mmCIF file of C-alpha atoms in Angstrom:
data_model
loop_
_atom_site.group_PDB
_atom_site.id
_atom_site.type_symbol
_atom_site.label_atom_id
_atom_site.label_comp_id
_atom_site.label_asym_id
_atom_site.label_seq_id
_atom_site.Cartn_x
_atom_site.Cartn_y
_atom_site.Cartn_z
ATOM 1 C CA MET V 1 -66.219 -66.217 0.671
ATOM 2 C CA ALA V 2 -65.235 -69.474 2.055
ATOM 3 C CA GLY V 3 -65.577 -68.221 5.851
ATOM 4 C CA LYS V 4 -69.142 -67.159 4.984
ATOM 5 C CA SER V 5 -69.923 -70.624 3.446
ATOM 6 C CA ASP V 6 -68.633 -72.314 6.617
ATOM 7 C CA LEU V 7 -70.959 -70.250 9.076
ATOM 8 C CA THR V 8 -74.045 -71.048 7.124
ATOM 9 C CA VAL V 9 -74.525 -74.710 7.630
ATOM 10 C CA PRO V 10 -74.508 -74.342 11.720
ATOM 11 C CA MET V 11 -76.524 -71.367 11.589
ATOM 12 C CA SER V 12 -78.964 -73.286 9.405
ATOM 13 C CA ILE V 13 -78.900 -76.178 11.960
ATOM 14 C CA SER V 14 -79.136 -73.976 14.809
ATOM 15 C CA ALA V 15 -82.007 -72.004 13.002
ATOM 16 C CA GLY V 16 -83.937 -75.369 12.473
ATOM 17 C CA ILE V 17 -83.631 -76.612 15.993
ATOM 18 C CA HIS V 18 -85.194 -73.152 17.273
ATOM 19 C CA ILE V 19 -88.052 -73.367 14.655
ATOM 20 C CA GLY V 20 -88.558 -76.870 15.861
ATOM 21 C CA PHE V 21 -89.161 -75.628 19.402
ATOM 22 C CA ILE V 22 -91.382 -72.860 18.353
ATOM 23 C CA ILE V 23 -93.504 -75.207 16.406
ATOM 24 C CA ILE V 24 -93.871 -77.606 19.410
ATOM 25 C CA LEU V 25 -94.883 -74.863 21.645
ATOM 26 C CA ALA V 26 -97.370 -73.611 19.087
ATOM 27 C CA LEU V 27 -98.874 -77.009 18.762
ATOM 28 C CA GLY V 28 -99.442 -77.229 22.470
ATOM 29 C CA ILE V 29 -97.453 -80.094 22.844
ATOM 30 C CA SER V 30 -97.032 -80.917 26.813
ATOM 31 C CA PHE V 31 -93.850 -82.191 27.994
ATOM 32 C CA ASP V 32 -95.794 -83.720 31.235
ATOM 33 C CA ASP V 33 -96.824 -86.571 29.408
ATOM 34 C CA LYS V 34 -93.557 -88.229 30.255
ATOM 35 C CA PRO V 35 -93.943 -91.700 28.319
ATOM 36 C CA LYS V 36 -94.661 -89.932 25.396
ATOM 37 C CA VAL V 37 -91.935 -87.409 25.949
ATOM 38 C CA MET V 38 -89.517 -90.338 26.951
ATOM 39 C CA GLN V 39 -90.486 -92.267 23.895
ATOM 40 C CA THR V 40 -90.208 -89.132 21.998
ATOM 41 C CA ALA V 41 -86.950 -88.382 23.764
ATOM 42 C CA ALA V 42 -85.727 -91.666 23.520
ATOM 43 C CA ALA V 43 -86.771 -91.606 19.822
ATOM 44 C CA ASN V 44 -85.092 -88.365 19.259
ATOM 45 C CA ALA V 45 -81.954 -88.971 21.440
ATOM 46 C CA PRO V 46 -79.578 -89.590 18.546
ATOM 47 C CA ALA V 47 -80.823 -86.610 17.006
ATOM 48 C CA LEU V 48 -80.543 -84.419 19.942
ATOM 49 C CA LYS V 49 -77.350 -85.833 20.589
ATOM 50 C CA ALA V 50 -76.305 -85.110 16.864
ATOM 51 C CA ILE V 51 -77.659 -81.522 17.361
ATOM 52 C CA VAL V 52 -75.692 -80.929 20.768
ATOM 53 C CA ILE V 53 -72.608 -82.115 19.054
ATOM 54 C CA ASP V 54 -73.334 -79.860 16.202
ATOM 55 C CA GLN V 55 -73.937 -76.950 18.564
ATOM 56 C CA GLN V 56 -70.575 -77.291 19.935
ATOM 57 C CA LYS V 57 -69.142 -77.341 16.558
ATOM 58 C CA VAL V 58 -71.452 -74.331 15.898
ATOM 59 C CA ASN V 59 -69.982 -72.541 19.213
ATOM 60 C CA ASP V 60 -66.424 -73.612 18.183
ATOM 61 C CA ARG V 61 -67.056 -72.309 14.922
ATOM 62 C CA VAL V 62 -68.639 -69.149 16.217
ATOM 63 C CA GLU V 63 -65.690 -68.647 18.325
ATOM 64 C CA GLN V 64 -63.362 -69.456 15.665
ATOM 65 C CA LEU V 65 -65.199 -66.854 13.598
ATOM 66 C CA LYS V 66 -65.148 -64.230 16.342
ATOM 67 C CA LYS V 67 -61.513 -64.911 16.688
ATOM 68 C CA GLN V 68 -61.082 -64.525 12.878
ATOM 69 C CA LYS V 69 -63.311 -61.531 13.101
ATOM 70 C CA GLN V 70 -61.150 -60.133 15.795
ATOM 71 C CA ASP V 71 -58.111 -60.875 13.822
ATOM 72 C CA VAL V 72 -59.777 -59.379 10.922
ATOM 73 C CA ALA V 73 -60.785 -56.325 12.901
ATOM 74 C CA GLN V 74 -57.295 -56.109 14.369
ATOM 75 C CA GLN V 75 -55.876 -56.477 10.904
ATOM 76 C CA GLU V 76 -58.405 -53.958 9.838
ATOM 77 C CA LYS V 77 -57.325 -51.754 12.718
ATOM 78 C CA ALA V 78 -53.734 -52.420 12.013
ATOM 79 C CA ARG V 79 -54.347 -51.647 8.193
ATOM 80 C CA GLN V 80 -56.174 -48.658 9.264
ATOM 81 C CA ALA V 81 -53.140 -47.555 11.412
ATOM 82 C CA GLU V 82 -50.901 -48.366 8.743
ATOM 83 C CA LEU V 83 -53.251 -46.377 6.296
ATOM 84 C CA GLU V 84 -53.456 -43.452 8.711
ATOM 85 C CA ARG V 85 -49.667 -43.776 9.229
ATOM 86 C CA LYS V 86 -49.085 -43.905 5.597
ATOM 87 C CA ALA V 87 -51.621 -41.091 5.194
ATOM 88 C CA LEU V 88 -49.856 -39.004 7.921
ATOM 89 C CA GLU V 89 -46.363 -39.789 6.378
ATOM 90 C CA ALA V 90 -48.159 -38.882 3.054
ATOM 91 C CA ARG V 91 -49.460 -35.663 4.471
ATOM 92 C CA ARG V 92 -46.236 -34.678 5.927
ATOM 93 C CA GLU V 93 -44.439 -35.566 2.742
ATOM 94 C CA ARG V 94 -46.971 -33.387 0.884
ATOM 95 C CA GLU V 95 -46.325 -30.727 3.504
ATOM 96 C CA ARG V 96 -42.481 -31.297 2.877
ATOM 97 C CA GLU V 97 -43.185 -31.073 -0.827
ATOM 98 C CA GLN V 98 -45.169 -28.109 -0.185
ATOM 99 C CA GLU V 99 -42.754 -26.551 1.956
ATOM 100 C CA LYS V 100 -39.953 -27.342 -0.575
ATOM 101 C CA ILE V 101 -42.132 -26.142 -3.220
ATOM 102 C CA LYS V 102 -42.689 -22.927 -1.296
ATOM 103 C CA THR V 103 -39.088 -22.650 -0.759
ATOM 104 C CA LEU V 104 -38.324 -23.394 -4.436
ATOM 105 C CA GLU V 105 -40.878 -20.590 -5.155
ATOM 106 C CA ILE V 106 -39.413 -18.315 -2.720
ATOM 107 C CA GLN V 107 -35.975 -18.971 -4.172
ATOM 108 C CA ARG V 108 -37.287 -18.722 -7.714
ATOM 109 C CA LYS V 109 -38.888 -15.535 -6.900
ATOM 110 C CA GLN V 110 -35.568 -14.561 -5.409
ATOM 111 C CA LYS V 111 -33.821 -15.499 -8.553
ATOM 112 C CA GLU V 112 -36.516 -13.716 -10.531
ATOM 113 C CA GLN V 113 -35.748 -10.470 -8.533
ATOM 114 C CA GLU V 114 -31.928 -10.931 -8.738
ATOM 115 C CA THR V 115 -32.336 -11.742 -12.469
ATOM 116 C CA GLN V 116 -34.474 -8.689 -12.713
ATOM 117 C CA LYS V 117 -31.969 -6.593 -10.585
ATOM 118 C CA ALA V 118 -29.205 -8.059 -12.830
ATOM 119 C CA ASN V 119 -31.295 -7.011 -15.941
ATOM 120 C CA ASP V 120 -32.038 -3.598 -14.592
ATOM 121 C CA ALA V 121 -28.219 -3.184 -13.553
ATOM 122 C CA ALA V 122 -27.295 -4.464 -17.023
ATOM 123 C CA LYS V 123 -29.715 -2.184 -18.497
ATOM 124 C CA ALA V 124 -28.389 0.593 -16.567
ATOM 125 C CA ALA V 125 -24.878 -0.129 -17.160
ATOM 126 C CA GLN V 126 -25.563 -0.546 -20.948
ATOM 127 C CA ALA V 127 -27.348 2.910 -20.792
ATOM 128 C CA LYS V 128 -24.691 4.164 -18.847
ATOM 129 C CA GLN V 129 -22.155 2.936 -21.395
ATOM 130 C CA VAL V 130 -24.339 4.374 -24.299
ATOM 131 C CA LEU V 131 -24.556 7.724 -22.531
ATOM 132 C CA GLU V 132 -20.627 7.515 -21.862
ATOM 133 C CA LYS V 133 -20.135 6.599 -25.346
ATOM 134 C CA GLU V 134 -22.231 9.682 -26.472
ATOM 135 C CA ARG V 135 -20.445 11.852 -24.363
ATOM 136 C CA ALA V 136 -17.014 10.395 -25.500
ATOM 137 C CA ASP V 137 -18.202 10.865 -28.954
ATOM 138 C CA LYS V 138 -19.244 14.318 -28.389
ATOM 139 C CA ALA V 139 -15.920 14.915 -26.740
ATOM 140 C CA GLU V 140 -14.010 13.306 -29.332
ATOM 141 C CA VAL V 141 -15.895 15.588 -31.888
ATOM 142 C CA VAL V 142 -15.075 18.581 -29.703
ATOM 143 C CA ARG V 143 -11.333 17.381 -29.466
ATOM 144 C CA LYS V 144 -10.972 16.827 -33.270
ATOM 145 C CA GLN V 145 -12.734 20.331 -33.778
ATOM 146 C CA LYS V 146 -10.347 21.869 -31.205
ATOM 147 C CA GLU V 147 -7.476 20.245 -32.886
ATOM 148 C CA GLN V 148 -8.361 21.401 -36.297
ATOM 149 C CA GLU V 149 -8.818 24.820 -34.944
ATOM 150 C CA GLN V 150 -5.478 24.470 -33.172
ATOM 151 C CA LYS V 151 -3.869 23.230 -36.371
ATOM 152 C CA ALA V 152 -5.623 26.154 -38.383
ATOM 153 C CA ALA V 153 -4.164 28.530 -35.643
ATOM 154 C CA GLU V 154 -0.743 27.047 -35.616
ATOM 155 C CA ASP V 155 -0.695 26.918 -39.514
ATOM 156 C CA ALA V 156 -1.806 30.632 -39.334
ATOM 157 C CA ALA V 157 0.927 31.499 -36.978
ATOM 158 C CA LYS V 158 3.459 29.419 -38.840
ATOM 159 C CA LYS V 159 2.761 31.481 -41.990
ATOM 160 C CA ALA V 160 2.769 34.602 -40.124
ATOM 161 C CA ALA V 161 6.078 33.746 -38.360
ATOM 162 C CA GLU V 162 7.227 32.730 -41.750
ATOM 163 C CA LYS V 163 6.152 36.178 -43.422
ATOM 164 C CA ARG V 164 7.561 37.894 -40.466
ATOM 165 C CA LYS V 165 10.864 35.903 -40.629
ATOM 166 C CA GLN V 166 11.081 36.721 -44.534
ATOM 167 C CA GLU V 167 10.232 40.364 -43.653
ATOM 168 C CA GLU V 168 12.843 40.591 -41.109
ATOM 169 C CA ALA V 169 15.389 38.937 -43.372
ATOM 170 C CA ALA V 170 14.541 41.310 -45.759
ATOM 171 C CA ALA V 171 14.776 44.189 -43.537
ATOM 172 C CA LYS V 172 18.141 42.656 -42.151
ATOM 173 C CA LYS V 173 19.322 42.439 -45.475
ATOM 174 C CA ALA V 174 18.385 46.017 -46.418
ATOM 175 C CA GLN V 175 19.833 47.298 -43.058
ATOM 176 C CA GLU V 176 23.147 45.214 -43.703
ATOM 177 C CA GLU V 177 23.304 46.891 -47.198
ATOM 178 C CA ARG V 178 22.843 50.226 -45.702
ATOM 179 C CA GLN V 179 25.422 49.394 -43.169
ATOM 180 C CA ARG V 180 27.749 48.277 -45.663
ATOM 181 C CA ALA V 181 27.146 51.420 -47.786
ATOM 182 C CA GLU V 182 27.896 53.442 -44.714
ATOM 183 C CA ASP V 183 30.742 51.653 -43.628
ATOM 184 C CA GLU V 184 32.188 51.861 -47.096
ATOM 185 C CA ARG V 185 31.421 55.829 -46.907
ATOM 186 C CA LYS V 186 32.979 55.858 -43.307
ATOM 187 C CA ARG V 187 35.892 53.830 -44.658
ATOM 188 C CA LYS V 188 36.639 56.141 -47.481
ATOM 189 C CA GLU V 189 36.234 59.291 -45.168
ATOM 190 C CA ASP V 190 38.268 57.540 -42.528
ATOM 191 C CA ALA V 191 41.043 56.558 -44.989
ATOM 192 C CA GLU V 192 40.809 60.225 -46.367
ATOM 193 C CA ARG V 193 41.058 61.679 -42.848
ATOM 194 C CA LYS V 194 43.952 59.166 -42.170
ATOM 195 C CA ARG V 195 45.904 60.067 -45.013
ATOM 196 C CA LYS V 196 45.228 63.822 -44.216
ATOM 197 C CA ALA V 197 45.996 63.064 -40.344
ATOM 198 C CA GLU V 198 49.033 61.051 -41.363
ATOM 199 C CA ALA V 199 50.245 63.860 -43.672
ATOM 200 C CA ASP V 200 49.441 66.574 -40.970
ATOM 201 C CA ASN V 201 50.952 64.255 -38.315
ATOM 202 C CA LYS V 202 54.123 63.763 -40.101
ATOM 203 C CA ALA V 203 54.457 67.371 -40.909
ATOM 204 C CA ARG V 204 53.636 68.211 -37.338
ATOM 205 C CA GLN V 205 56.063 65.665 -35.893
ATOM 206 C CA GLU V 206 58.896 66.902 -38.139
ATOM 207 C CA ARG V 207 57.968 70.446 -36.853
ATOM 208 C CA GLU V 208 57.679 69.109 -33.289
ATOM 209 C CA MET V 209 61.216 67.228 -33.643
ATOM 210 C CA ALA V 210 62.754 70.349 -35.003
ATOM 211 C CA GLU V 211 61.360 72.440 -32.101
ATOM 212 C CA ALA V 212 62.031 69.700 -29.765
ATOM 213 C CA MET V 213 65.630 69.510 -31.138
ATOM 214 C CA ALA V 214 65.802 73.601 -30.820
ATOM 215 C CA ALA V 215 64.265 73.508 -27.398
ATOM 216 C CA GLU V 216 66.693 70.860 -26.553
ATOM 217 C CA GLN V 217 69.521 72.579 -27.837
ATOM 218 C CA ASP V 218 68.351 75.807 -26.021
ATOM 219 C CA SER V 219 67.726 73.892 -22.908
ATOM 220 C CA LEU V 220 71.293 72.405 -22.979
ATOM 221 C CA SER V 221 72.895 75.698 -23.873
ATOM 222 C CA LYS V 222 71.430 77.088 -20.766
ATOM 223 C CA THR V 223 72.338 74.310 -18.455
ATOM 224 C CA ARG V 224 75.647 73.747 -19.957
ATOM 225 C CA ASN V 225 77.323 75.662 -17.145
ATOM 226 C CA LYS V 226 75.577 73.631 -14.537
ATOM 227 C CA GLN V 227 75.839 70.052 -16.172
ATOM 228 C CA VAL V 228 77.171 68.599 -19.210
ATOM 229 C CA LEU V 229 75.160 65.738 -20.575
ATOM 230 C CA SER V 230 76.515 63.019 -22.656
ATOM 231 C CA GLU V 231 75.082 62.584 -25.911
ATOM 232 C CA VAL V 232 73.261 59.548 -24.886
ATOM 233 C CA ASP V 233 71.572 61.262 -22.014
ATOM 234 C CA LYS V 234 70.854 64.280 -24.321
ATOM 235 C CA TYR V 235 69.034 62.095 -26.868
ATOM 236 C CA LYS V 236 67.251 60.004 -24.145
ATOM 237 C CA ALA V 237 66.096 63.261 -22.661
ATOM 238 C CA MET V 238 64.963 64.460 -25.985
ATOM 239 C CA ILE V 239 63.117 61.185 -26.615
ATOM 240 C CA ILE V 240 61.482 61.405 -23.171
ATOM 241 C CA ALA V 241 60.505 65.065 -23.813
ATOM 242 C CA THR V 242 58.891 64.028 -27.423
ATOM 243 C CA ILE V 243 56.787 61.371 -25.548
ATOM 244 C CA GLN V 244 55.651 63.803 -22.989
ATOM 245 C CA ARG V 245 54.643 66.175 -25.534
ATOM 246 C CA ASN V 246 52.252 63.658 -27.242
ATOM 247 C CA LEU V 247 51.309 62.202 -23.779
ATOM 248 C CA VAL V 248 47.653 62.935 -23.178
ATOM 249 C CA VAL V 249 47.082 63.027 -19.356
ATOM 250 C CA ASP V 250 44.202 63.391 -16.665
ATOM 251 C CA GLU V 251 44.272 63.626 -13.035
ATOM 252 C CA SER V 252 43.753 59.860 -12.416
ATOM 253 C CA MET V 253 47.361 59.315 -13.648
ATOM 254 C CA ARG V 254 49.030 61.957 -11.244
ATOM 255 C CA GLY V 255 51.945 60.186 -9.278
ATOM 256 C CA LYS V 256 51.685 57.248 -11.517
ATOM 257 C CA SER V 257 54.283 55.841 -14.207
ATOM 258 C CA CYS V 258 54.838 53.414 -16.762
ATOM 259 C CA ARG V 259 58.166 51.580 -18.013
ATOM 260 C CA VAL V 260 58.257 50.885 -21.820
ATOM 261 C CA PHE V 261 60.743 49.356 -24.102
ATOM 262 C CA ILE V 262 61.542 51.172 -27.531
ATOM 263 C CA ARG V 263 63.260 49.752 -30.515
ATOM 264 C CA LEU V 264 64.363 52.700 -33.044
ATOM 265 C CA ALA V 265 65.597 52.281 -36.576
ATOM 266 C CA ALA V 266 68.914 54.405 -37.458
ATOM 267 C CA ASP V 267 66.525 57.313 -38.766
ATOM 268 C CA GLY V 268 64.580 57.280 -35.486
ATOM 269 C CA PHE V 269 61.523 55.363 -36.635
ATOM 270 C CA VAL V 270 59.918 53.432 -34.042
ATOM 271 C CA THR V 271 59.930 49.855 -34.810
ATOM 272 C CA THR V 272 58.893 48.164 -31.786
ATOM 273 C CA SER V 273 56.963 49.966 -28.506
ATOM 274 C CA GLN V 274 56.160 47.529 -25.551
ATOM 275 C CA THR V 275 54.848 48.390 -22.085
ATOM 276 C CA LEU V 276 56.780 46.699 -19.429
ATOM 277 C CA ASP V 277 55.306 47.273 -16.161
ATOM 278 C CA GLY V 278 53.431 50.075 -14.177
ATOM 279 C CA ASP V 279 49.973 51.869 -14.371
ATOM 280 C CA GLN V 280 47.667 50.596 -17.054
ATOM 281 C CA VAL V 281 46.182 53.821 -17.896
ATOM 282 C CA VAL V 282 49.427 55.528 -18.097
ATOM 283 C CA CYS V 283 50.976 52.662 -20.014
ATOM 284 C CA ARG V 284 48.222 52.920 -22.570
ATOM 285 C CA ALA V 285 48.772 56.709 -23.013
ATOM 286 C CA ALA V 286 52.639 56.327 -23.214
ATOM 287 C CA LYS V 287 52.062 53.559 -26.040
ATOM 288 C CA ALA V 288 49.665 55.842 -27.794
ATOM 289 C CA SER V 289 52.233 58.875 -27.510
ATOM 290 C CA ILE V 290 55.034 56.784 -28.938
ATOM 291 C CA ASN V 291 52.718 55.415 -31.901
ATOM 292 C CA LYS V 292 51.650 58.971 -32.237
ATOM 293 C CA ALA V 293 55.182 60.443 -32.696
ATOM 294 C CA GLY V 294 56.266 57.564 -34.982
ATOM 295 C CA ARG V 295 59.852 58.887 -34.886
ATOM 296 C CA LEU V 296 61.814 59.773 -31.998
ATOM 297 C CA PRO V 297 65.204 61.759 -31.840
ATOM 298 C CA VAL V 298 68.280 60.028 -32.648
ATOM 299 C CA SER V 299 72.151 60.704 -32.705
ATOM 300 C CA PRO V 300 73.827 60.751 -36.278
ATOM 301 C CA GLU V 301 76.643 59.180 -34.412
ATOM 302 C CA PRO V 302 76.810 55.414 -34.680
ATOM 303 C CA ALA V 303 78.230 54.940 -31.209
ATOM 304 C CA VAL V 304 75.383 56.919 -29.886
ATOM 305 C CA TYR V 305 72.775 55.246 -31.865
ATOM 306 C CA GLN V 306 74.000 51.753 -30.794
ATOM 307 C CA GLN V 307 73.147 52.731 -27.076
ATOM 308 C CA LEU V 308 69.902 54.363 -28.074
ATOM 309 C CA LYS V 309 68.539 51.935 -30.559
ATOM 310 C CA GLU V 310 67.083 49.747 -27.829
ATOM 311 C CA ILE V 311 66.011 51.631 -24.647
ATOM 312 C CA ASN V 312 64.049 51.348 -21.585
ATOM 313 C CA LEU V 313 62.232 54.270 -20.317
ATOM 314 C CA THR V 314 60.015 55.394 -17.413
ATOM 315 C CA VAL V 315 57.142 57.666 -18.402
ATOM 316 C CA SER V 316 55.719 59.624 -15.763
ATOM 317 C CA PRO V 317 52.900 62.287 -16.734
ATOM 318 C CA GLU V 318 53.990 65.910 -15.999
ATOM 319 C CA PHE V 319 51.376 68.436 -14.859
ATOM 320 C CA ASN V 320 51.895 72.163 -15.327
#
């Protein structure tokens, strides 16, 4: 407002001067009338001088104002450039903000998609867990049912096995009782047979001994002319002959023998019989023959008996 006030005064003066000239021309004032002009000019010289001085001031002021206007214009241009710069910067900032917002929106959408995927995956996992739990529950029910069935089957099998065991024990007990009864019956029969056999055997042995002695006497009497046997040899030969008569032989024993040791009581009773060496089959047969005989021939002469009460003999099976 101050600049505008300063410009008003010179402009008013200048306008007044121009208006004055216009009035003079309009009134027809002639400048050929020099005296008057000169007078007038002379009279108006201070005024004109003042006007010229004022015009210079006006021009200076105008120049000043122009310069001020140019400065204002430059300032305005600089301000406009600054505003444009700031606007450009603001626009760029807005663009960056928009780009940032766009990026954030994309990230937000990506996060939403990722969250949605995670939620979907979580839902799928939860559904899978529910399904697996249902399957596990069903499997557990089936397992428990099978366990119950298996336990029932095992209990039934156990009861059946126990019943079978009881039946087997009862059958075994009955069989044992039958076997004991049968064994007792056989024992009694065997005892009776044994007593009968022992009696028969004793009678047979006595008969055989008498026959043997008779046969030996006969044999000795027949060979007396060829060889005279001593009493020891005679009874030893009689003992061997008795063993040979009771000896059970077969073809597998042909050509084989067995050495035996015999201890006799004074009445000829065999107190000890022992196989020394030889074929096992012949040895078993010889021992059985000695046990079967029970008594063997002995001399009533004490001297002969002393030599025969412990003797070693060789038994060789004889085949007809």
